[in-house]
Coordinates of C-alpha atoms in Angstrom, one line a residue:
M124 CA 16.4 12.8 -3.5
F125 CA 14.1 10.6 -1.0
R126 CA 11.6 13.9 -1.1
K127 CA 11.8 13.5 -4.8
L128 CA 11.0 9.9 -5.1
Q129 CA 8.5 10.3 -2.2
K130 CA 6.6 13.0 -4.3
K131 CA 6.9 10.6 -7.3
L132 CA 5.7 7.3 -5.2
T133 CA 2.9 9.3 -3.7
F134 CA 1.7 10.7 -7.2
F135 CA 1.5 7.1 -8.5
Y136 CA 0.2 5.3 -5.6
S137 CA -2.5 8.1 -5.8
M138 CA -3.5 8.1 -9.3
T139 CA -3.5 4.1 -9.3
C140 CA -6.0 4.2 -6.2
G141 CA -7.8 7.1 -7.5
I142 CA -8.7 5.6 -10.8
I143 CA -9.9 2.4 -8.9
L144 CA -11.9 4.5 -6.5
A145 CA -13.2 6.7 -9.7
G146 CA -14.3 3.2 -11.3
I147 CA -16.4 2.0 -8.5
L148 CA -17.9 5.4 -7.8
L149 CA -18.9 5.4 -11.5
V150 CA -20.4 1.6 -11.6
C151 CA -22.2 2.4 -8.2
F152 CA -23.5 5.8 -10.0
F153 CA -24.6 4.3 -12.9
Y154 CA -25.6 1.0 -11.3
M155 CA -28.4 2.8 -9.0
K156 CA -29.0 5.5 -12.0
G157 CA -30.5 2.3 -13.9
A158 CA -32.1 0.7 -10.5
V159 CA -34.1 4.1 -10.2
E160 CA -34.7 4.7 -13.8
S161 CA -36.0 0.8 -14.0
R162 CA -38.0 1.6 -11.4
N163 CA -39.8 4.7 -12.4
Q164 CA -40.4 3.1 -15.8
A165 CA -41.9 0.2 -14.4
L166 CA -44.4 2.4 -12.1
F167 CA -45.0 4.5 -15.4
S168 CA -46.0 1.3 -17.2
S169 CA -48.3 0.5 -14.7
L170 CA -50.1 3.7 -14.7
F171 CA -50.4 3.6 -18.3
L172 CA -51.7 0.2 -18.7
N173 CA -54.3 1.3 -16.0
L174 CA -55.2 4.0 -17.8
S175 CA -55.4 2.1 -21.0
N176 CA -57.3 -0.5 -19.7
Q177 CA -60.1 2.3 -19.0
F178 CA -59.7 3.9 -22.2
Q179 CA -60.3 1.2 -24.0
S180 CA -63.3 -0.2 -21.8
L181 CA -64.9 2.8 -21.2
S182 CA -66.4 5.4 -23.3
F183 CA -66.7 8.0 -20.8
F184 CA -63.9 9.9 -17.9
S185 CA -65.1 12.1 -15.5
D186 CA -62.8 15.3 -14.8
H187 CA -62.7 14.2 -10.7
W188 CA -61.3 11.2 -11.8
L189 CA -58.6 12.5 -14.6
A190 CA -57.7 15.5 -12.3
Q191 CA -56.9 12.8 -9.2
M192 CA -54.8 10.7 -11.7
E193 CA -52.8 13.5 -12.7
T194 CA -52.1 15.2 -9.1
D195 CA -51.3 12.0 -7.3
N196 CA -48.8 11.0 -9.8
R197 CA -47.7 14.2 -11.6
L198 CA -49.2 13.1 -15.3
I199 CA -50.6 15.1 -17.7
I200 CA -53.5 13.2 -19.5
H201 CA -54.5 13.8 -23.2
I202 CA -57.3 12.2 -25.1
E203 CA -58.7 12.4 -28.3
E204 CA -61.3 11.0 -30.2
N205 CA -61.5 11.0 -34.3
G206 CA -58.6 13.9 -33.9
N207 CA -60.7 16.0 -31.6
P208 CA -59.5 16.6 -28.3
I209 CA -61.7 16.0 -25.4
F210 CA -61.8 19.3 -23.4
F211 CA -60.2 18.9 -20.0
P212 CA -58.0 21.9 -18.4
G213 CA -55.5 19.8 -16.4
A214 CA -55.4 19.5 -12.7
W215 CA -51.9 21.1 -12.3
D216 CA -49.9 23.7 -14.4
P217 CA -46.2 22.2 -15.8
A218 CA -43.4 24.7 -16.1
T219 CA -43.9 24.2 -19.9
D220 CA -47.3 25.7 -21.4
R221 CA -49.5 22.5 -21.4
E222 CA -50.8 22.7 -25.0
T223 CA -47.1 22.9 -26.0
L224 CA -45.8 19.8 -24.2
I225 CA -49.0 18.1 -26.0
Q226 CA -48.3 19.2 -29.1
S227 CA -44.5 18.4 -29.1
A228 CA -45.5 14.8 -27.5
L229 CA -47.8 14.0 -30.1
E230 CA -45.2 14.9 -32.6
Q231 CA -43.0 12.6 -30.8
A232 CA -45.7 9.8 -30.9
S233 CA -46.0 10.0 -34.9
L234 CA -42.2 9.6 -34.9
E235 CA -42.6 6.5 -32.8
G236 CA -45.0 4.9 -35.1
L237 CA -48.4 6.0 -33.5
S238 CA -49.6 7.7 -37.2
G239 CA -49.8 5.5 -39.9
T240 CA -52.4 3.1 -41.9
R241 CA -56.1 3.2 -40.7
L242 CA -56.6 0.8 -38.1
S243 CA -59.4 -1.9 -38.2
P244 CA -62.0 -1.7 -35.8
G245 CA -60.9 -3.6 -32.4
S246 CA -57.2 -3.2 -33.1
A247 CA -54.5 -1.1 -31.3
R248 CA -51.2 0.4 -31.6
Q249 CA -49.1 1.7 -28.8
T250 CA -45.8 3.8 -28.8
P251 CA -42.7 2.8 -26.6
L252 CA -41.6 4.8 -24.1
F253 CA -40.2 8.1 -25.2
Y254 CA -38.8 11.3 -23.3
L255 CA -38.9 14.9 -24.1
T256 CA -37.8 18.1 -22.9
G257 CA -39.7 21.6 -22.2
N258 CA -39.0 25.1 -22.6
S259 CA -38.2 25.5 -19.2
G260 CA -35.5 22.5 -19.0
D261 CA -38.6 20.4 -17.4
S262 CA -38.2 16.7 -18.0
Y263 CA -41.0 14.2 -19.1
C264 CA -41.6 10.6 -20.3
G265 CA -44.6 9.6 -22.0
M266 CA -46.7 6.8 -24.0
A267 CA -49.4 7.1 -26.2
L268 CA -52.1 4.3 -27.4
Q269 CA -54.1 4.4 -30.3
S270 CA -57.2 2.0 -31.0
A271 CA -59.9 1.9 -33.3
T272 CA -64.0 1.2 -32.6
E273 CA -67.1 1.3 -34.7
N274 CA -67.2 5.1 -34.2
G275 CA -63.7 6.1 -35.2
E276 CA -60.0 6.4 -33.6
K277 CA -59.6 7.3 -30.0
T278 CA -55.9 8.4 -29.0
L279 CA -54.5 8.4 -25.4
L280 CA -51.5 10.5 -24.6
V281 CA -50.0 10.0 -20.9
L282 CA -46.9 12.0 -19.9
Q283 CA -45.3 12.0 -16.6
D284 CA -43.1 14.8 -15.1
I285 CA -39.8 13.2 -14.2
T286 CA -37.9 16.9 -13.5
Q287 CA -37.4 15.9 -9.7
A288 CA -36.3 12.4 -10.4
E289 CA -33.6 13.7 -13.1
R290 CA -32.5 16.5 -10.4
Q291 CA -32.3 13.9 -7.8
T292 CA -29.8 12.0 -10.3
L293 CA -27.9 15.1 -10.6
F294 CA -27.4 15.6 -7.1
Q295 CA -26.7 11.8 -6.7
G296 CA -23.9 12.6 -9.3
L297 CA -22.5 15.4 -7.5
F298 CA -22.3 13.6 -4.4
F299 CA -20.2 10.8 -6.0
A300 CA -18.3 13.2 -7.6
E301 CA -17.4 15.0 -4.6
A302 CA -16.8 11.7 -2.5
G303 CA -14.5 10.8 -5.2
I304 CA -12.5 14.1 -4.8
L305 CA -12.5 14.1 -1.2
G306 CA -11.5 10.1 -1.5
F307 CA -8.9 11.2 -4.0
L308 CA -7.2 13.8 -1.4
L309 CA -7.5 11.4 1.7
L310 CA -5.7 8.7 -0.6
G311 CA -2.9 11.4 -1.5
L312 CA -2.6 12.1 2.1
V313 CA -2.6 8.4 3.5
S314 CA -0.2 7.7 0.4
W315 CA 2.3 10.6 1.4
K316 CA 2.5 9.1 5.0
F317 CA 2.9 5.6 4.2
V318 CA 5.4 6.6 1.7
G319 CA 7.2 8.3 3.9
K320 CA 7.3 5.6 6.5
T321 CA 7.9 3.0 3.8
L322 CA 11.3 5.4 2.6
V323 CA 12.4 5.4 6.5
P324 CA 14.6 2.2 6.0
L325 CA 15.8 3.3 2.9
K326 CA 17.1 6.7 4.4
E327 CA 18.4 4.4 7.2
N328 CA 20.3 2.3 5.1
K329 CA 22.0 5.0 2.6
E330 CA 23.1 6.8 6.2
K331 CA 24.6 3.5 7.4
Q332 CA 26.2 2.8 4.0
A333 CA 27.7 6.6 4.2
E334 CA 28.9 6.0 7.7
F335 CA 30.6 2.5 6.6
I336 CA 32.4 4.3 3.4
A337 CA 33.8 6.7 5.9
A338 CA 34.6 4.4 8.5
A339 CA 35.9 1.8 6.0
S340 CA 38.0 4.9 4.4
H341 CA 39.5 5.6 7.7
E342 CA 40.7 2.3 8.5
L343 CA 42.1 1.7 5.1
R344 CA 43.9 5.4 5.4
S345 CA 45.6 4.3 8.6
P346 CA 47.8 1.4 7.8
L347 CA 48.1 3.0 4.4
A348 CA 49.8 5.9 6.1
V349 CA 51.9 3.9 8.3
I350 CA 53.4 1.6 5.5
Q351 CA 53.7 4.9 3.4
A352 CA 56.0 7.0 6.0
S353 CA 57.7 3.5 6.6
A354 CA 58.5 3.1 3.0
S355 CA 59.7 6.9 3.2
A356 CA 61.8 6.4 6.5
I357 CA 63.4 3.4 4.6
K358 CA 65.0 5.7 1.8
T359 CA 66.1 8.2 4.6
S360 CA 67.2 6.2 7.5
P361 CA 68.9 2.8 6.2
E362 CA 69.3 2.0 9.8
D363 CA 65.9 1.8 10.8
I364 CA 65.1 -0.8 8.2
P365 CA 64.4 -3.6 10.6
A366 CA 62.0 -1.5 12.6
M367 CA 60.1 0.0 9.3
V368 CA 59.7 -3.3 7.8
E369 CA 58.5 -4.7 10.8
N370 CA 55.4 -1.7 10.8
I371 CA 54.9 -2.6 7.3
E372 CA 53.9 -6.3 8.0
K373 CA 52.1 -5.1 10.9
E374 CA 49.9 -2.9 9.0
C375 CA 49.7 -5.5 6.0
S376 CA 48.5 -8.0 8.8
R377 CA 45.8 -5.5 10.1
M378 CA 44.4 -4.6 6.3
G379 CA 44.4 -8.2 5.4
T380 CA 42.5 -8.7 8.6
L381 CA 39.9 -6.3 7.6
I382 CA 39.7 -7.2 4.0
R383 CA 38.9 -10.7 5.3
D384 CA 36.3 -9.4 7.4
L385 CA 34.8 -7.4 4.8
L386 CA 35.1 -10.6 2.4
I387 CA 32.7 -12.6 5.2
L388 CA 30.2 -9.8 5.6
A389 CA 30.0 -9.6 1.3
S390 CA 29.4 -13.5 1.1
A391 CA 27.0 -13.3 4.1
D392 CA 25.2 -10.2 2.3
S393 CA 25.0 -12.2 -1.0
Q394 CA 23.7 -15.2 0.7
K395 CA 26.7 -17.2 0.1
W396 CA 27.4 -18.1 3.2
N397 CA 28.4 -21.7 3.3
L398 CA 27.9 -24.1 6.3
T399 CA 30.2 -27.4 7.1
L400 CA 27.7 -29.0 9.5
D401 CA 28.9 -32.1 11.5
L402 CA 28.1 -33.9 14.9
C403 CA 30.4 -31.9 17.2
D404 CA 30.5 -31.8 21.2
G405 CA 30.0 -28.4 22.7
D406 CA 32.3 -28.9 25.7
T407 CA 35.2 -29.9 23.4
I408 CA 34.4 -26.9 21.4
L409 CA 34.6 -24.6 24.5
L410 CA 37.6 -26.2 25.7
D411 CA 39.5 -25.6 22.3
V412 CA 38.7 -21.9 22.9
Y413 CA 39.9 -21.9 26.5
E414 CA 43.5 -23.7 25.1
I415 CA 43.8 -20.8 22.5
Y416 CA 43.1 -18.0 25.0
Q417 CA 44.6 -19.1 28.1
P418 CA 48.1 -17.8 27.2
L419 CA 47.1 -14.5 26.0
C420 CA 44.7 -14.0 29.4
R421 CA 47.9 -15.1 31.7
Q422 CA 49.9 -13.0 29.8
N423 CA 47.5 -10.1 30.4
Q424 CA 47.0 -10.9 33.9
I425 CA 43.5 -11.9 33.3
P426 CA 41.7 -14.9 35.1
L427 CA 40.0 -16.9 32.3
N428 CA 37.5 -19.5 34.1
L429 CA 36.2 -22.2 32.5
K430 CA 32.9 -23.7 33.5
L431 CA 31.4 -27.1 32.3
P432 CA 28.8 -29.2 33.6
D433 CA 28.4 -32.2 35.6
I434 CA 26.2 -33.8 32.9
E435 CA 26.8 -35.2 29.8
L436 CA 25.8 -32.5 27.3
P437 CA 24.1 -34.1 23.7
K438 CA 26.1 -33.5 20.6
I439 CA 25.0 -30.7 18.3
R440 CA 24.8 -30.2 14.5
C441 CA 26.6 -27.5 13.4
D442 CA 30.3 -25.8 11.9
K443 CA 32.6 -26.3 14.6
N444 CA 35.3 -23.7 12.7
R445 CA 32.0 -20.9 12.8
I446 CA 31.4 -21.3 16.5
I447 CA 34.9 -21.1 17.4
Q448 CA 34.9 -17.9 14.9
I449 CA 31.9 -16.3 16.9
L450 CA 33.4 -17.4 20.1
S451 CA 37.0 -15.9 19.3
V452 CA 35.5 -12.8 18.7
L453 CA 33.6 -12.4 21.9
M454 CA 36.9 -13.4 23.7
D455 CA 38.9 -10.6 21.7
N456 CA 36.1 -7.9 22.7
A457 CA 36.4 -9.5 26.4
M458 CA 40.5 -9.0 26.4
S459 CA 40.0 -5.3 25.3
Y460 CA 37.8 -4.3 27.6
T461 CA 38.7 -6.3 30.7
G462 CA 41.5 -4.5 32.7
Q463 CA 43.8 -6.6 34.6
G464 CA 42.6 -8.5 37.5
K465 CA 39.3 -8.7 36.4
S466 CA 38.3 -12.2 35.1
I467 CA 36.6 -13.5 32.0
D468 CA 34.0 -16.6 32.5
L469 CA 33.6 -19.3 29.6
E470 CA 30.6 -21.6 30.2
I471 CA 28.5 -24.3 28.6
F472 CA 24.9 -25.0 29.6
L473 CA 21.6 -27.0 28.6
E474 CA 18.6 -24.3 28.5
K475 CA 15.5 -26.5 27.6
K476 CA 16.5 -27.9 23.9
Y477 CA 19.0 -25.8 23.4
L478 CA 22.9 -25.6 24.0
C479 CA 24.5 -22.2 24.9
F480 CA 28.0 -20.8 25.0
L481 CA 28.5 -18.0 27.5
V482 CA 31.4 -15.4 27.3
A483 CA 30.9 -12.9 30.1
D484 CA 33.2 -10.4 31.2
H485 CA 33.4 -8.2 34.0
G486 CA 34.7 -4.9 32.1
K487 CA 33.1 -1.1 32.4
G488 CA 30.4 -2.6 30.0
I489 CA 28.2 -0.7 27.2
P490 CA 26.0 1.9 27.7
D491 CA 22.2 0.9 27.2
P492 CA 21.6 3.8 24.4
E493 CA 24.8 2.2 22.4
K494 CA 23.7 -1.7 23.0
E495 CA 21.7 -1.7 19.9
A496 CA 24.7 -0.4 17.6
V497 CA 27.1 -3.1 18.8
F498 CA 26.3 -5.2 15.6
D499 CA 26.5 -2.2 13.4
R500 CA 29.7 -2.5 11.0
F501 CA 32.5 -0.7 12.4
Y502 CA 30.6 0.3 15.5
Q503 CA 33.2 1.4 18.2
Q504 CA 32.2 2.9 21.5
D505 CA 35.8 5.2 21.2
R506 CA 34.4 7.6 18.2
S507 CA 38.0 8.4 17.7
R508 CA 38.5 5.0 16.8
N509 CA 42.2 5.4 18.1
Q510 CA 42.0 1.6 19.0
K511 CA 44.0 -0.3 16.3
G512 CA 43.4 -3.6 17.6
H513 CA 40.0 -3.5 16.5
F514 CA 38.0 -2.7 13.1
G515 CA 34.5 -2.5 14.9
L516 CA 33.6 -5.8 12.6
G517 CA 33.9 -8.7 15.1
L518 CA 30.3 -8.7 16.1
P519 CA 28.9 -7.8 12.8
V520 CA 30.6 -10.5 11.4

């Protein structure tokens, strides 16, 4: 059951965190992609502005200058005068044929508004930034300018190879995708470990619940078996009726004590525990407990020592009956596990701002590995549970 629950919770946590991680990576990728594209567009626009200023102010371009501009910036520069291209072979060879690219770019520029009504002398028109793809998968961005002079119209077309930038963007996208996949796998591993640790208390509680049910069933079965056997004996042996009735009464009393303790624990678990707080004398409470158990200790030949301080103790605000109940549980345990001749000490003392009650016996003690379990419900050092004087609920209460 817990294995299946761990798988479901791990899947849920991994998917939730994975979606958040994917969203963050997508935002980062597109932000970086947009920043790089904006920077490249700004650089290209600056280059085009420089070329267009030269184009409009000069009537002659040297091949060396054009070749230098193309080589340094991966540009393709094309100039026409009155529809006739100026001869310039270009400084480098693109992946797609140069003339094919220029023809496609001029067609794209026409669609972007380069062609139209005839311009008046001194006027100009310019296309916005456009993109085109070559026959070999190479990518370009471009802009075109057309201006009119007294001698006719001039056209400037500039393309820039952005294939490398596109590839870098693709590699960055693959990097983010790999980071996302790796992050998702790590999230799955961490979620599996985290959910496993989270379920440990649930597993322990389930085990304790199973032990609790088994112990409660055992404690209830024993008195019921005695009652049933005594009732059967009454039918067959009328002369034993007084003894059988006494057995039934004893077992009913034991069951009543067990049920009372279970109800107290249930009230505490449901946070319906009520306390009646009053100002009380701690030494008076200890004297009351001493008077209750002194006859029992004398009967069992167990010396009971009462130790009270010489100084006057401050009053405490507490529920007197609950304090007596706690001390009674400790006294019951002390008497059960202290042999004849060994003493029990009852003491009260002031420790800084705390008033401390002490019940100390000199019995065989509890092994160190089992000390943490003494407050578990139905815990008994005797695993066979043959001791009928206790149910193992005193310390939990």
